[in-house]
CSV table of C-alpha atoms in Angstrom, one decimal:
chain,number,residue,atom,x,y,z
A,1084,UNK,CA,38.8,-130.8,-120.7
A,1085,UNK,CA,37.1,-128.8,-118.0
A,1086,UNK,CA,40.5,-127.6,-116.7
A,1087,UNK,CA,41.5,-126.6,-120.2
A,1088,UNK,CA,38.3,-124.8,-120.9
A,1089,UNK,CA,38.8,-122.7,-117.8
A,1090,UNK,CA,42.5,-122.1,-118.7
A,1091,UNK,CA,44.0,-124.1,-115.8
A,1092,UNK,CA,46.7,-125.3,-118.2
A,1093,UNK,CA,49.3,-126.4,-115.6
A,1094,UNK,CA,46.6,-128.5,-113.8
A,1095,UNK,CA,45.4,-130.1,-117.0
A,1096,UNK,CA,48.9,-130.9,-118.4
A,1097,UNK,CA,49.8,-133.9,-116.3
A,1098,UNK,CA,46.5,-135.7,-117.1
A,1099,UNK,CA,46.9,-134.9,-120.8
A,1100,UNK,CA,50.5,-136.2,-120.8
A,1101,UNK,CA,49.4,-139.5,-119.2
A,1102,UNK,CA,46.5,-139.9,-121.6
A,1103,UNK,CA,48.7,-139.1,-124.6
A,1104,UNK,CA,51.1,-141.9,-123.7
A,1105,UNK,CA,48.2,-144.3,-123.3
A,1106,UNK,CA,46.2,-143.6,-126.4
A,1107,UNK,CA,46.6,-142.1,-129.9
A,1108,UNK,CA,43.2,-140.4,-129.7
A,1109,UNK,CA,43.4,-137.3,-131.9
A,1110,UNK,CA,41.4,-135.1,-129.5
A,1111,UNK,CA,43.8,-135.9,-126.6
A,1112,UNK,CA,46.9,-135.4,-128.8
A,1113,UNK,CA,45.5,-132.1,-130.1
A,1114,UNK,CA,44.7,-130.7,-126.7
A,1115,UNK,CA,48.1,-131.9,-125.3
A,1116,UNK,CA,49.9,-130.1,-128.1
A,1117,UNK,CA,47.9,-126.9,-127.8
A,1118,UNK,CA,48.4,-126.9,-124.0
A,1119,UNK,CA,52.1,-127.2,-124.4
A,1120,UNK,CA,52.2,-124.5,-127.0
A,1121,UNK,CA,50.2,-122.0,-124.9
A,1122,UNK,CA,52.4,-122.7,-121.9
A,1123,UNK,CA,55.4,-121.7,-123.9
A,1124,UNK,CA,56.7,-125.2,-124.4
A,1125,UNK,CA,56.4,-124.8,-128.1
A,1126,UNK,CA,59.1,-127.2,-129.3
A,1127,UNK,CA,57.4,-130.0,-127.2
A,1128,UNK,CA,54.1,-129.2,-128.8
A,1129,UNK,CA,55.2,-130.3,-132.3
A,1130,UNK,CA,55.3,-134.0,-131.6
A,1131,UNK,CA,51.8,-134.5,-130.3
A,1132,UNK,CA,50.3,-132.2,-133.0
A,1133,UNK,CA,52.2,-134.1,-135.7
A,1134,UNK,CA,50.9,-137.4,-134.3
A,1135,UNK,CA,47.4,-135.9,-134.2
A,1136,UNK,CA,47.3,-134.9,-137.9
A,1137,UNK,CA,48.8,-138.3,-138.9
A,1138,UNK,CA,46.1,-140.1,-136.9
A,1139,UNK,CA,43.3,-137.8,-138.2
A,1140,UNK,CA,44.3,-136.1,-141.5
A,1141,UNK,CA,41.1,-134.0,-141.7
A,1142,UNK,CA,41.5,-132.5,-138.2
A,1143,UNK,CA,41.6,-128.9,-139.4
A,1144,UNK,CA,42.3,-127.3,-136.0
A,1145,UNK,CA,45.3,-129.6,-135.5
A,1146,UNK,CA,46.9,-128.6,-138.8
A,1147,UNK,CA,46.3,-124.9,-137.9
A,1148,UNK,CA,47.8,-125.4,-134.4
A,1149,UNK,CA,50.9,-127.2,-135.8
A,1150,UNK,CA,51.4,-124.5,-138.3
A,1151,UNK,CA,51.1,-121.9,-135.6
A,1152,UNK,CA,53.6,-123.7,-133.4
A,1153,UNK,CA,56.1,-123.5,-136.3
A,1154,UNK,CA,55.3,-119.8,-136.6
A,1155,UNK,CA,56.1,-119.3,-132.9
A,1156,UNK,CA,59.4,-121.2,-133.4
A,1157,UNK,CA,60.3,-118.9,-136.3
A,1158,UNK,CA,60.2,-121.9,-138.7
A,1159,UNK,CA,58.1,-120.1,-141.3
A,1160,UNK,CA,59.0,-122.4,-144.2
A,1161,UNK,CA,57.7,-125.4,-142.2
A,1162,UNK,CA,54.7,-123.4,-141.1
A,1163,UNK,CA,53.8,-122.5,-144.7
A,1164,UNK,CA,54.3,-126.0,-146.0
A,1165,UNK,CA,52.1,-127.4,-143.2
A,1166,UNK,CA,49.3,-125.0,-143.8
A,1167,UNK,CA,49.5,-125.3,-147.6
A,1168,UNK,CA,49.2,-129.0,-147.4
A,1169,UNK,CA,46.3,-128.6,-145.0
A,1170,UNK,CA,44.6,-126.2,-147.4
A,1171,UNK,CA,44.8,-128.7,-150.2
A,1172,UNK,CA,43.2,-131.3,-148.0
A,1173,UNK,CA,40.6,-129.0,-146.5
A,1174,UNK,CA,40.0,-126.2,-149.1
A,1175,UNK,CA,36.9,-124.9,-147.3
A,1176,UNK,CA,38.1,-124.8,-143.8
A,1177,UNK,CA,38.0,-121.4,-142.0
A,1178,UNK,CA,40.9,-122.0,-139.6
A,1179,UNK,CA,43.3,-123.4,-142.1
A,1180,UNK,CA,42.7,-120.8,-144.7
A,1181,UNK,CA,42.8,-117.9,-142.3
A,1182,UNK,CA,46.0,-119.0,-140.7
A,1183,UNK,CA,47.7,-119.6,-144.0
A,1184,UNK,CA,46.5,-116.3,-145.3
A,1185,UNK,CA,47.8,-114.5,-142.2
A,1186,UNK,CA,51.2,-116.3,-142.5
A,1187,UNK,CA,51.5,-115.4,-146.2
A,1188,UNK,CA,50.7,-111.8,-145.5
A,1189,UNK,CA,53.2,-111.8,-142.7
A,1190,UNK,CA,55.8,-113.0,-145.1
A,1191,UNK,CA,55.0,-110.2,-147.6
A,1192,UNK,CA,53.2,-112.6,-150.0
A,1193,UNK,CA,50.1,-110.4,-150.2
A,1194,UNK,CA,48.9,-111.5,-153.6
A,1195,UNK,CA,49.1,-115.2,-152.6
A,1196,UNK,CA,47.4,-114.4,-149.3
A,1197,UNK,CA,44.3,-112.8,-150.8
A,1198,UNK,CA,42.6,-115.9,-152.2
A,1199,UNK,CA,43.1,-117.7,-148.9
A,1200,UNK,CA,41.5,-114.8,-146.9
A,1201,UNK,CA,38.6,-115.0,-149.4
A,1202,UNK,CA,38.2,-118.7,-149.0
A,1203,UNK,CA,38.2,-118.3,-145.2
A,1204,UNK,CA,35.6,-115.6,-145.6
A,1205,UNK,CA,33.4,-117.8,-147.8
A,1206,UNK,CA,33.4,-120.3,-144.9
A,1207,UNK,CA,32.1,-117.6,-142.5
A,1208,UNK,CA,31.3,-114.1,-144.0
A,1209,UNK,CA,30.8,-112.7,-140.5
A,1210,UNK,CA,34.2,-113.7,-139.1
A,1211,UNK,CA,35.7,-110.3,-138.2
A,1212,UNK,CA,39.2,-111.7,-137.7
A,1213,UNK,CA,39.2,-112.8,-141.3
A,1214,UNK,CA,37.6,-109.6,-142.5
A,1215,UNK,CA,40.2,-107.5,-140.7
A,1216,UNK,CA,43.1,-109.6,-142.1
A,1217,UNK,CA,41.8,-109.3,-145.6
A,1218,UNK,CA,41.4,-105.5,-145.3
A,1219,UNK,CA,44.9,-105.1,-144.0
A,1220,UNK,CA,46.2,-107.3,-146.8
A,1221,UNK,CA,44.3,-105.2,-149.4
A,1222,UNK,CA,46.0,-102.1,-148.0
A,1223,UNK,CA,49.4,-103.7,-148.5
A,1224,UNK,CA,48.4,-104.5,-152.1
A,1225,UNK,CA,48.4,-100.8,-152.9
A,1226,UNK,CA,46.1,-97.7,-153.3
A,1227,UNK,CA,44.0,-99.4,-156.0
A,1228,UNK,CA,42.7,-101.7,-153.3
A,1229,UNK,CA,42.0,-99.2,-150.6
A,1230,UNK,CA,38.4,-98.6,-151.7
A,1231,UNK,CA,37.7,-102.3,-151.1
A,1232,UNK,CA,39.5,-102.2,-147.7
A,1233,UNK,CA,37.3,-99.3,-146.6
A,1234,UNK,CA,34.2,-101.3,-147.4
A,1235,UNK,CA,35.4,-104.2,-145.3
A,1236,UNK,CA,36.4,-102.0,-142.4
A,1237,UNK,CA,32.8,-100.6,-142.5
A,1238,UNK,CA,31.4,-104.1,-142.5
A,1239,UNK,CA,33.4,-105.0,-139.4
A,1240,UNK,CA,32.0,-101.9,-137.6
A,1241,UNK,CA,28.4,-103.0,-138.5
A,1242,UNK,CA,29.0,-106.6,-137.3
A,1243,UNK,CA,30.6,-105.9,-133.9
A,1244,UNK,CA,30.4,-102.2,-132.9
A,1245,UNK,CA,32.2,-102.8,-129.6
A,1246,UNK,CA,34.9,-105.2,-130.6
A,1247,UNK,CA,38.6,-104.3,-130.1
A,1248,UNK,CA,39.0,-105.2,-133.8
A,1249,UNK,CA,36.4,-102.6,-134.6
A,1250,UNK,CA,38.5,-99.9,-132.8
A,1251,UNK,CA,41.3,-100.8,-135.2
A,1252,UNK,CA,39.0,-100.8,-138.1
A,1253,UNK,CA,37.9,-97.3,-137.2
A,1254,UNK,CA,41.5,-96.2,-137.1
A,1255,UNK,CA,42.1,-97.7,-140.5
A,1256,UNK,CA,39.1,-95.9,-141.9
A,1257,UNK,CA,40.5,-92.6,-140.7
A,1258,UNK,CA,43.6,-93.4,-142.6
A,1259,UNK,CA,41.9,-94.3,-145.8
A,1260,UNK,CA,38.7,-92.5,-146.0
A,1261,UNK,CA,39.2,-89.1,-147.6
A,1262,UNK,CA,35.6,-88.1,-148.0
A,1263,UNK,CA,35.0,-89.6,-151.5
A,1264,UNK,CA,34.8,-93.0,-153.0
A,1265,UNK,CA,36.6,-93.8,-156.2
A,1266,UNK,CA,34.9,-95.4,-159.2
A,1267,UNK,CA,35.5,-99.0,-159.9
A,1268,UNK,CA,39.0,-99.6,-161.0
A,1269,UNK,CA,39.6,-101.6,-164.2
A,1270,UNK,CA,36.3,-103.3,-163.9
A,1271,UNK,CA,37.1,-105.0,-160.6
A,1272,UNK,CA,34.6,-105.7,-157.9
A,1273,UNK,CA,33.7,-103.0,-155.3
A,1274,UNK,CA,34.2,-105.1,-152.2
A,1275,UNK,CA,32.5,-102.4,-150.1
A,1276,UNK,CA,29.3,-103.0,-152.1
A,1277,UNK,CA,29.8,-106.8,-151.9
A,1278,UNK,CA,30.1,-106.6,-148.1
A,1279,UNK,CA,27.0,-104.4,-147.8
A,1280,UNK,CA,25.1,-106.9,-150.0
A,1281,UNK,CA,26.2,-109.8,-147.8
A,1282,UNK,CA,24.8,-107.9,-144.8
A,1283,UNK,CA,21.6,-107.2,-146.7
A,1284,UNK,CA,21.1,-110.9,-147.3
A,1285,UNK,CA,21.3,-111.4,-143.5
A,1286,UNK,CA,19.0,-108.5,-142.8
A,1287,UNK,CA,16.3,-109.6,-145.3
A,1288,UNK,CA,16.6,-113.3,-144.5
A,1289,UNK,CA,13.6,-113.6,-142.2
A,1290,UNK,CA,11.5,-110.8,-143.6
A,1291,UNK,CA,8.1,-111.3,-145.0
A,1292,UNK,CA,7.8,-110.3,-148.7
A,1293,UNK,CA,5.6,-107.3,-147.8
A,1294,UNK,CA,8.1,-106.1,-145.2
A,1295,UNK,CA,10.9,-106.4,-147.6
A,1296,UNK,CA,9.0,-104.5,-150.3
A,1297,UNK,CA,8.4,-101.7,-147.8
A,1298,UNK,CA,12.1,-101.3,-147.2
A,1299,UNK,CA,13.0,-101.4,-150.9
A,1300,UNK,CA,10.2,-98.9,-151.7
A,1301,UNK,CA,11.4,-96.5,-148.9
A,1302,UNK,CA,15.0,-96.7,-150.2
A,1303,UNK,CA,13.8,-96.0,-153.8
A,1304,UNK,CA,11.8,-93.0,-152.6
A,1305,UNK,CA,14.8,-91.7,-150.8
A,1306,UNK,CA,16.9,-92.2,-153.9
A,1307,UNK,CA,14.6,-89.9,-155.9
A,1308,UNK,CA,16.1,-87.0,-154.0
A,1309,UNK,CA,19.6,-88.4,-154.7
A,1310,UNK,CA,21.8,-90.7,-152.7
A,1311,UNK,CA,25.3,-89.6,-152.1
A,1312,UNK,CA,27.0,-92.9,-152.9
A,1313,UNK,CA,30.5,-91.4,-153.1
A,1314,UNK,CA,30.5,-89.9,-149.6
A,1315,UNK,CA,30.7,-92.6,-146.8
A,1316,UNK,CA,30.3,-89.9,-144.1
A,1317,UNK,CA,26.9,-88.9,-145.4
A,1318,UNK,CA,24.3,-91.0,-143.4
A,1319,UNK,CA,20.7,-91.8,-144.0
A,1320,UNK,CA,17.9,-93.3,-141.8
A,1321,UNK,CA,14.9,-95.4,-142.7
A,1322,UNK,CA,11.5,-95.7,-141.0
A,1323,UNK,CA,11.4,-99.4,-141.8
A,1324,UNK,CA,14.9,-100.3,-140.4
A,1325,UNK,CA,16.9,-99.3,-137.4
A,1326,UNK,CA,20.3,-97.7,-137.7
A,1327,UNK,CA,21.9,-95.3,-140.1
A,1328,UNK,CA,23.3,-96.1,-143.6
A,1329,UNK,CA,25.6,-94.7,-146.2
A,1330,UNK,CA,24.3,-94.0,-149.7
A,1331,UNK,CA,26.2,-96.9,-151.2
A,1332,UNK,CA,24.9,-99.2,-148.5
A,1333,UNK,CA,21.3,-98.3,-149.3
A,1334,UNK,CA,21.9,-98.8,-153.0
A,1335,UNK,CA,23.4,-102.2,-152.3
A,1336,UNK,CA,20.4,-103.1,-150.0
A,1337,UNK,CA,17.9,-102.0,-152.6
A,1338,UNK,CA,19.6,-104.1,-155.3
A,1339,UNK,CA,19.5,-107.2,-153.1
A,1340,UNK,CA,15.9,-106.5,-152.1
A,1341,UNK,CA,14.7,-106.1,-155.7
A,1342,UNK,CA,16.4,-109.3,-156.7
A,1343,UNK,CA,14.7,-111.2,-153.8
A,1344,UNK,CA,11.3,-109.8,-154.8
A,1345,UNK,CA,11.8,-110.6,-158.5
A,1346,UNK,CA,15.2,-111.8,-159.9
A,1347,UNK,CA,14.3,-110.2,-163.3
A,1348,UNK,CA,14.1,-106.7,-161.8
A,1349,UNK,CA,17.0,-104.3,-162.5
A,1350,UNK,CA,18.0,-101.7,-159.9
A,1351,UNK,CA,20.1,-99.8,-162.5
A,1352,UNK,CA,22.9,-99.7,-159.9
A,1353,UNK,CA,25.5,-101.3,-162.1
A,1354,UNK,CA,26.3,-103.7,-159.2
A,1355,UNK,CA,25.3,-106.9,-160.8
A,1356,UNK,CA,28.8,-108.4,-160.5
A,1357,UNK,CA,28.9,-107.4,-156.9
A,1358,UNK,CA,25.5,-109.0,-156.3
A,1359,UNK,CA,26.7,-112.3,-157.8
A,1360,UNK,CA,29.8,-112.3,-155.6
A,1361,UNK,CA,27.8,-111.5,-152.5
A,1362,UNK,CA,25.3,-114.1,-153.3
A,1363,UNK,CA,28.0,-116.8,-153.6
A,1364,UNK,CA,29.6,-115.5,-150.3
A,1365,UNK,CA,26.3,-115.7,-148.5
A,1366,UNK,CA,25.6,-119.2,-149.9
A,1367,UNK,CA,22.5,-118.2,-151.7
């Protein structure tokens, strides 16, 4: 295991091979299969990974690795079947849902991919790989979804400013952001607001009530002069929080803050549906 952890795959392989012959331990079979796959011996990786999921049906990483090996072999039908079966057994697993969503998107099944991206995101709202995959998928679903994709790209930038994925997210924003945000389309959720609210739950989580009220009051005072919620390039700063924020982000934060102070309060933002979605996503 130490050799694998430090990427000495060729050194680890003989010991894994011997142990795999001596035992049907799922952990050994999984690592043996992954080691073979990463060394380019993908066809050989199928057998131990299949044995692993048979021995331990709930071993999510093994299902995901088996599906990925099929992807590498170009056997996309088998990969999809493997991951769909795993998703039925493990509907809340990040790895299974993310890999299945990515495969479906790769196969052009963008509508089918979307709920699996969302399920993966529910398992970990801060997973930028899932966020990025969902945003790309939304782009493929057409212009009516671009506003949601923009919000997700912005969320990625907030979470990990120096990540390589963030560099790609910034490129995507330059493609999509045209200086104005559109109104909600057909009553659907504004995913940019949902993501801002998810971030607000994290920001406010450990705040004392007095500190939270101070932030909400400052945003409300700023809003008296007008927040430009349709211009993501317009930025605002607060005395009570570090960083700079878009108008929509501040409005989303104020909505969350008010609800945490008193659930009966109404921010008049029209973002109640987005708040409910963010609340579920944050597990609140």
